mmCIF file of C-alpha atoms in Angstrom:
data_model
loop_
_atom_site.group_PDB
_atom_site.id
_atom_site.type_symbol
_atom_site.label_atom_id
_atom_site.label_comp_id
_atom_site.label_asym_id
_atom_site.label_seq_id
_atom_site.Cartn_x
_atom_site.Cartn_y
_atom_site.Cartn_z
ATOM 1 C CA UNK A 1 -9.940 30.561 111.529
ATOM 2 C CA UNK A 2 -11.438 30.347 107.851
ATOM 3 C CA UNK A 3 -8.891 29.576 105.230
ATOM 4 C CA UNK A 4 -8.989 29.875 101.436
ATOM 5 C CA UNK A 5 -7.064 27.574 99.177
ATOM 6 C CA UNK A 6 -6.461 28.359 95.615
ATOM 7 C CA UNK A 7 -4.459 25.253 94.117
ATOM 8 C CA UNK A 8 -3.774 26.588 90.773
ATOM 9 C CA UNK A 9 -0.881 29.358 90.783
ATOM 10 C CA UNK A 10 -1.033 29.810 87.049
ATOM 11 C CA UNK A 11 -3.300 28.971 84.220
ATOM 12 C CA UNK A 12 -3.604 29.841 80.599
ATOM 13 C CA UNK A 13 -6.342 29.644 77.997
ATOM 14 C CA UNK A 14 -6.939 30.485 74.466
ATOM 15 C CA UNK A 15 -9.125 33.402 73.393
ATOM 16 C CA UNK A 16 -12.710 32.303 73.182
ATOM 17 C CA UNK A 17 -12.189 29.143 75.023
ATOM 18 C CA UNK A 18 -13.580 28.264 78.459
ATOM 19 C CA UNK A 19 -11.407 27.989 81.691
ATOM 20 C CA UNK A 20 -12.415 27.091 85.379
ATOM 21 C CA UNK A 21 -10.357 28.288 88.382
ATOM 22 C CA UNK A 22 -10.444 26.251 91.537
ATOM 23 C CA UNK A 23 -11.255 27.425 95.145
ATOM 24 C CA UNK A 24 -11.727 25.639 98.207
ATOM 25 C CA UNK A 25 -12.355 26.868 101.770
ATOM 26 C CA UNK A 26 -12.552 25.779 105.299
ATOM 27 C CA UNK A 27 -15.275 27.044 107.745
ATOM 28 C CA UNK A 28 -17.471 25.845 110.366
ATOM 29 C CA UNK A 29 -19.993 28.490 109.788
ATOM 30 C CA UNK A 30 -23.292 27.877 107.804
ATOM 31 C CA UNK A 31 -24.146 31.304 106.463
ATOM 32 C CA UNK A 32 -21.341 33.160 104.697
ATOM 33 C CA UNK A 33 -20.408 35.081 101.423
ATOM 34 C CA UNK A 34 -17.800 33.935 98.807
ATOM 35 C CA UNK A 35 -16.316 36.167 96.057
ATOM 36 C CA UNK A 36 -14.194 36.336 93.139
ATOM 37 C CA UNK A 37 -12.133 39.237 92.590
ATOM 38 C CA UNK A 38 -10.064 40.141 89.386
ATOM 39 C CA UNK A 39 -6.776 42.064 89.610
ATOM 40 C CA UNK A 40 -5.408 43.073 86.302
ATOM 41 C CA UNK A 41 -1.541 43.939 86.139
ATOM 42 C CA UNK A 42 -1.020 47.331 87.950
ATOM 43 C CA UNK A 43 -4.792 48.087 88.223
ATOM 44 C CA UNK A 44 -7.325 47.827 91.099
ATOM 45 C CA UNK A 45 -9.117 44.904 92.455
ATOM 46 C CA UNK A 46 -12.531 44.386 90.964
ATOM 47 C CA UNK A 47 -15.380 42.169 91.936
ATOM 48 C CA UNK A 48 -16.199 39.561 89.426
ATOM 49 C CA UNK A 49 -18.947 37.627 91.242
ATOM 50 C CA UNK A 50 -20.563 37.016 94.635
ATOM 51 C CA UNK A 51 -22.463 34.057 96.187
ATOM 52 C CA UNK A 52 -24.364 33.847 99.434
ATOM 53 C CA UNK A 53 -24.098 30.483 100.973
ATOM 54 C CA UNK A 54 -27.620 30.139 101.726
ATOM 55 C CA UNK A 55 -28.665 30.368 98.183
ATOM 56 C CA UNK A 56 -28.443 27.070 96.254
ATOM 57 C CA UNK A 57 -28.536 28.648 92.811
ATOM 58 C CA UNK A 58 -25.067 29.244 91.401
ATOM 59 C CA UNK A 59 -24.298 33.097 90.821
ATOM 60 C CA UNK A 60 -23.867 34.275 87.130
ATOM 61 C CA UNK A 61 -22.506 37.359 85.830
ATOM 62 C CA UNK A 62 -22.565 37.424 81.836
ATOM 63 C CA UNK A 63 -19.562 35.139 80.825
ATOM 64 C CA UNK A 64 -18.724 34.305 84.492
ATOM 65 C CA UNK A 65 -20.378 31.786 86.570
ATOM 66 C CA UNK A 66 -19.673 29.829 89.653
ATOM 67 C CA UNK A 67 -20.026 26.221 90.807
ATOM 68 C CA UNK A 68 -20.864 26.492 94.298
ATOM 69 C CA UNK A 69 -20.602 23.135 96.240
ATOM 70 C CA UNK A 70 -21.380 23.965 99.876
ATOM 71 C CA UNK A 71 -20.918 20.424 101.222
ATOM 72 C CA UNK A 72 -17.543 19.982 99.677
ATOM 73 C CA UNK A 73 -16.681 23.536 100.456
ATOM 74 C CA UNK A 74 -15.684 24.366 96.925
ATOM 75 C CA UNK A 75 -16.278 27.473 94.986
ATOM 76 C CA UNK A 76 -14.971 27.434 91.288
ATOM 77 C CA UNK A 77 -15.116 30.119 88.673
ATOM 78 C CA UNK A 78 -15.845 29.398 85.104
ATOM 79 C CA UNK A 79 -15.116 31.952 82.481
ATOM 80 C CA UNK A 80 -16.685 31.375 79.093
ATOM 81 C CA UNK A 81 -15.681 32.789 75.882
ATOM 82 C CA UNK A 82 -12.312 34.105 77.423
ATOM 83 C CA UNK A 83 -11.299 37.525 76.159
ATOM 84 C CA UNK A 84 -7.693 39.075 76.243
ATOM 85 C CA UNK A 85 -8.973 41.577 78.841
ATOM 86 C CA UNK A 86 -9.548 38.736 81.207
ATOM 87 C CA UNK A 87 -5.719 38.365 81.725
ATOM 88 C CA UNK A 88 -5.408 38.990 85.493
ATOM 89 C CA UNK A 89 -4.751 37.646 89.028
ATOM 90 C CA UNK A 90 -8.005 36.069 90.233
ATOM 91 C CA UNK A 91 -8.516 35.995 93.996
ATOM 92 C CA UNK A 92 -11.232 33.936 95.730
ATOM 93 C CA UNK A 93 -12.194 35.334 99.063
ATOM 94 C CA UNK A 94 -14.637 34.463 101.958
ATOM 95 C CA UNK A 95 -16.486 36.568 104.279
ATOM 96 C CA UNK A 96 -18.355 35.577 107.460
ATOM 97 C CA UNK A 97 -20.625 38.478 108.773
ATOM 98 C CA UNK A 98 -22.184 36.337 111.354
ATOM 99 C CA UNK A 99 -19.242 36.268 113.394
ATOM 100 C CA UNK A 100 -19.345 40.225 113.542
ATOM 101 C CA UNK A 101 -16.455 40.570 111.090
ATOM 102 C CA UNK A 102 -16.643 42.201 107.803
ATOM 103 C CA UNK A 103 -13.086 41.026 106.806
ATOM 104 C CA UNK A 104 -12.341 39.380 103.493
ATOM 105 C CA UNK A 105 -10.136 36.285 103.733
ATOM 106 C CA UNK A 106 -8.212 35.944 100.462
ATOM 107 C CA UNK A 107 -6.627 32.957 98.777
ATOM 108 C CA UNK A 108 -3.134 33.314 97.339
ATOM 109 C CA UNK A 109 -4.582 33.836 93.680
ATOM 110 C CA UNK A 110 -4.458 32.390 90.371
ATOM 111 C CA UNK A 111 -2.550 34.202 87.470
ATOM 112 C CA UNK A 112 -4.749 33.622 84.418
ATOM 113 C CA UNK A 113 -3.197 34.428 80.915
ATOM 114 C CA UNK A 114 -5.377 34.664 77.884
ATOM 115 C CA UNK A 115 -3.629 33.796 74.822
ATOM 116 C CA UNK A 116 -4.611 35.295 71.356
ATOM 117 C CA UNK B 1 -19.013 57.962 91.878
ATOM 118 C CA UNK B 2 -15.478 58.435 91.532
ATOM 119 C CA UNK B 3 -14.353 55.234 93.337
ATOM 120 C CA UNK B 4 -11.988 54.547 96.225
ATOM 121 C CA UNK B 5 -8.978 57.021 95.978
ATOM 122 C CA UNK B 6 -5.748 56.173 97.635
ATOM 123 C CA UNK B 7 -2.651 58.654 98.000
ATOM 124 C CA UNK B 8 0.148 58.435 97.484
ATOM 125 C CA UNK B 9 0.412 55.820 94.743
ATOM 126 C CA UNK B 10 4.024 55.058 95.588
ATOM 127 C CA UNK B 11 6.021 55.769 98.595
ATOM 128 C CA UNK B 12 9.804 54.927 98.941
ATOM 129 C CA UNK B 13 11.345 55.729 102.401
ATOM 130 C CA UNK B 14 14.229 54.693 104.366
ATOM 131 C CA UNK B 15 14.126 52.296 107.245
ATOM 132 C CA UNK B 16 12.954 53.915 110.342
ATOM 133 C CA UNK B 17 11.179 56.710 108.847
ATOM 134 C CA UNK B 18 7.332 57.218 109.422
ATOM 135 C CA UNK B 19 4.845 57.118 106.654
ATOM 136 C CA UNK B 20 1.258 58.050 106.385
ATOM 137 C CA UNK B 21 -1.154 56.957 103.622
ATOM 138 C CA UNK B 22 -4.778 58.395 102.918
ATOM 139 C CA UNK B 23 -7.779 56.666 101.632
ATOM 140 C CA UNK B 24 -11.038 58.489 100.377
ATOM 141 C CA UNK B 25 -13.844 56.064 100.210
ATOM 142 C CA UNK B 26 -16.693 56.126 97.965
ATOM 143 C CA UNK B 27 -18.833 58.857 99.243
ATOM 144 C CA UNK B 28 -22.068 57.063 100.649
ATOM 145 C CA UNK B 29 -20.041 54.228 102.101
ATOM 146 C CA UNK B 30 -19.976 53.995 105.732
ATOM 147 C CA UNK B 31 -17.447 51.124 106.060
ATOM 148 C CA UNK B 32 -13.868 51.273 105.321
ATOM 149 C CA UNK B 33 -11.142 48.571 105.280
ATOM 150 C CA UNK B 34 -7.385 48.252 105.096
ATOM 151 C CA UNK B 35 -5.525 45.380 103.683
ATOM 152 C CA UNK B 36 -1.779 44.658 102.821
ATOM 153 C CA UNK B 37 -0.626 42.530 99.925
ATOM 154 C CA UNK B 38 2.871 41.394 99.544
ATOM 155 C CA UNK B 39 4.332 39.994 96.217
ATOM 156 C CA UNK B 40 2.649 36.713 95.171
ATOM 157 C CA UNK B 41 0.013 36.610 97.851
ATOM 158 C CA UNK B 42 -3.619 37.765 98.379
ATOM 159 C CA UNK B 43 -4.536 40.764 100.405
ATOM 160 C CA UNK B 44 -4.570 40.392 104.218
ATOM 161 C CA UNK B 45 -7.007 42.094 106.402
ATOM 162 C CA UNK B 46 -5.538 44.848 108.667
ATOM 163 C CA UNK B 47 -8.489 46.838 110.158
ATOM 164 C CA UNK B 48 -12.084 47.922 109.531
ATOM 165 C CA UNK B 49 -13.999 51.053 110.378
ATOM 166 C CA UNK B 50 -17.668 51.710 110.439
ATOM 167 C CA UNK B 51 -18.175 55.345 110.335
ATOM 168 C CA UNK B 52 -15.514 56.688 112.776
ATOM 169 C CA UNK B 53 -15.564 53.591 114.950
ATOM 170 C CA UNK B 54 -12.475 51.206 114.402
ATOM 171 C CA UNK B 55 -14.393 47.967 115.026
ATOM 172 C CA UNK B 56 -11.749 45.286 114.167
ATOM 173 C CA UNK B 57 -7.879 45.232 114.240
ATOM 174 C CA UNK B 58 -5.907 42.202 112.897
ATOM 175 C CA UNK B 59 -2.782 40.770 114.860
ATOM 176 C CA UNK B 60 -0.872 41.885 111.837
ATOM 177 C CA UNK B 61 -1.518 45.416 112.975
ATOM 178 C CA UNK B 62 1.420 45.796 115.139
ATOM 179 C CA UNK B 63 1.882 48.805 117.612
ATOM 180 C CA UNK B 64 3.819 50.661 115.066
ATOM 181 C CA UNK B 65 0.562 50.798 112.935
ATOM 182 C CA UNK B 66 -2.180 53.135 113.598
ATOM 183 C CA UNK B 67 -5.350 53.907 111.530
ATOM 184 C CA UNK B 68 -7.784 56.537 112.000
ATOM 185 C CA UNK B 69 -10.844 57.780 110.414
ATOM 186 C CA UNK B 70 -11.779 60.970 112.319
ATOM 187 C CA UNK B 71 -14.946 62.129 110.723
ATOM 188 C CA UNK B 72 -16.281 58.973 109.308
ATOM 189 C CA UNK B 73 -15.017 59.917 105.758
ATOM 190 C CA UNK B 74 -11.390 59.622 104.737
ATOM 191 C CA UNK B 75 -8.954 57.275 106.690
ATOM 192 C CA UNK B 76 -5.237 57.441 107.332
ATOM 193 C CA UNK B 77 -2.875 54.586 107.981
ATOM 194 C CA UNK B 78 0.345 55.463 109.574
ATOM 195 C CA UNK B 79 3.386 53.349 109.948
ATOM 196 C CA UNK B 80 5.946 54.356 112.640
ATOM 197 C CA UNK B 81 9.523 53.236 112.400
ATOM 198 C CA UNK B 82 9.399 51.429 109.167
ATOM 199 C CA UNK B 83 11.014 48.076 108.700
ATOM 200 C CA UNK B 84 11.904 46.006 105.590
ATOM 201 C CA UNK B 85 8.981 43.718 106.150
ATOM 202 C CA UNK B 86 6.523 46.673 105.982
ATOM 203 C CA UNK B 87 7.287 46.863 101.941
ATOM 204 C CA UNK B 88 4.064 45.922 100.380
ATOM 205 C CA UNK B 89 0.742 47.273 98.588
ATOM 206 C CA UNK B 90 -1.462 48.637 101.045
ATOM 207 C CA UNK B 91 -4.941 48.514 99.748
ATOM 208 C CA UNK B 92 -8.077 50.504 100.985
ATOM 209 C CA UNK B 93 -11.653 49.282 100.310
ATOM 210 C CA UNK B 94 -15.031 50.535 101.135
ATOM 211 C CA UNK B 95 -18.649 49.297 101.293
ATOM 212 C CA UNK B 96 -22.073 50.391 102.538
ATOM 213 C CA UNK B 97 -23.557 48.143 105.277
ATOM 214 C CA UNK B 98 -26.336 48.235 108.014
ATOM 215 C CA UNK B 99 -26.280 45.840 110.744
ATOM 216 C CA UNK B 100 -25.046 42.550 109.433
ATOM 217 C CA UNK B 101 -25.861 43.047 105.774
ATOM 218 C CA UNK B 102 -22.976 44.334 103.789
ATOM 219 C CA UNK B 103 -22.584 45.321 99.998
ATOM 220 C CA UNK B 104 -19.473 43.960 98.411
ATOM 221 C CA UNK B 105 -16.068 45.964 99.134
ATOM 222 C CA UNK B 106 -14.821 48.229 96.359
ATOM 223 C CA UNK B 107 -11.020 48.536 96.279
ATOM 224 C CA UNK B 108 -8.796 51.597 95.342
ATOM 225 C CA UNK B 109 -5.535 51.474 93.363
ATOM 226 C CA UNK B 110 -3.370 51.028 96.619
ATOM 227 C CA UNK B 111 -0.326 52.597 97.844
ATOM 228 C CA UNK B 112 2.907 50.657 97.147
ATOM 229 C CA UNK B 113 5.361 51.201 99.938
ATOM 230 C CA UNK B 114 9.228 50.461 99.343
ATOM 231 C CA UNK B 115 11.612 50.566 102.312
ATOM 232 C CA UNK B 116 15.266 51.097 101.274
#
């Protein structure tokens, strides 16, 4: 079974600085998808960024970028120029559609606080 | 695009009662998912529909739980004889997919269930 591990329960960063959230996963599959979702307090889960395992190039979305290390099974999220609105729970998630399953497997999350 | 809608937002009930939640996916989405999220944890997969067919169920979905998507549009999740351990946030998500290609899942605000 696939597992996703987020080793940082909480992190904080000063506004305008850069922060990196860690995620590792365990799978024997070669093709899969990885995601970072953001869940602000009392608000819905929002997709931040998605990476397809067969693509070597790291995904980027504006201030958000990932460092995807397939061999190490590592998928970290870098947030540049942090903003107060980035304060949220961040979840790393894995999906293996090749196995016929569409389910997302989530880590336990990292609570990020951006301080003014 | 009005997003994924869930009703009710909050449900408080006594142990042993039955509860039903509703999810309205994004209109053009053919895939619908239910997840459960307990405090301090990432969401856990419960079940998945493609159109009206329920294609996957988690072992978490005991026989007290039943989900339907009768016309391939909205879905209901019913919990019979609720227990204290059922207290959680129940999240619905939807996506559009054909074959093994699936777009990212979009989440609703969730239904928070509290068992007295």
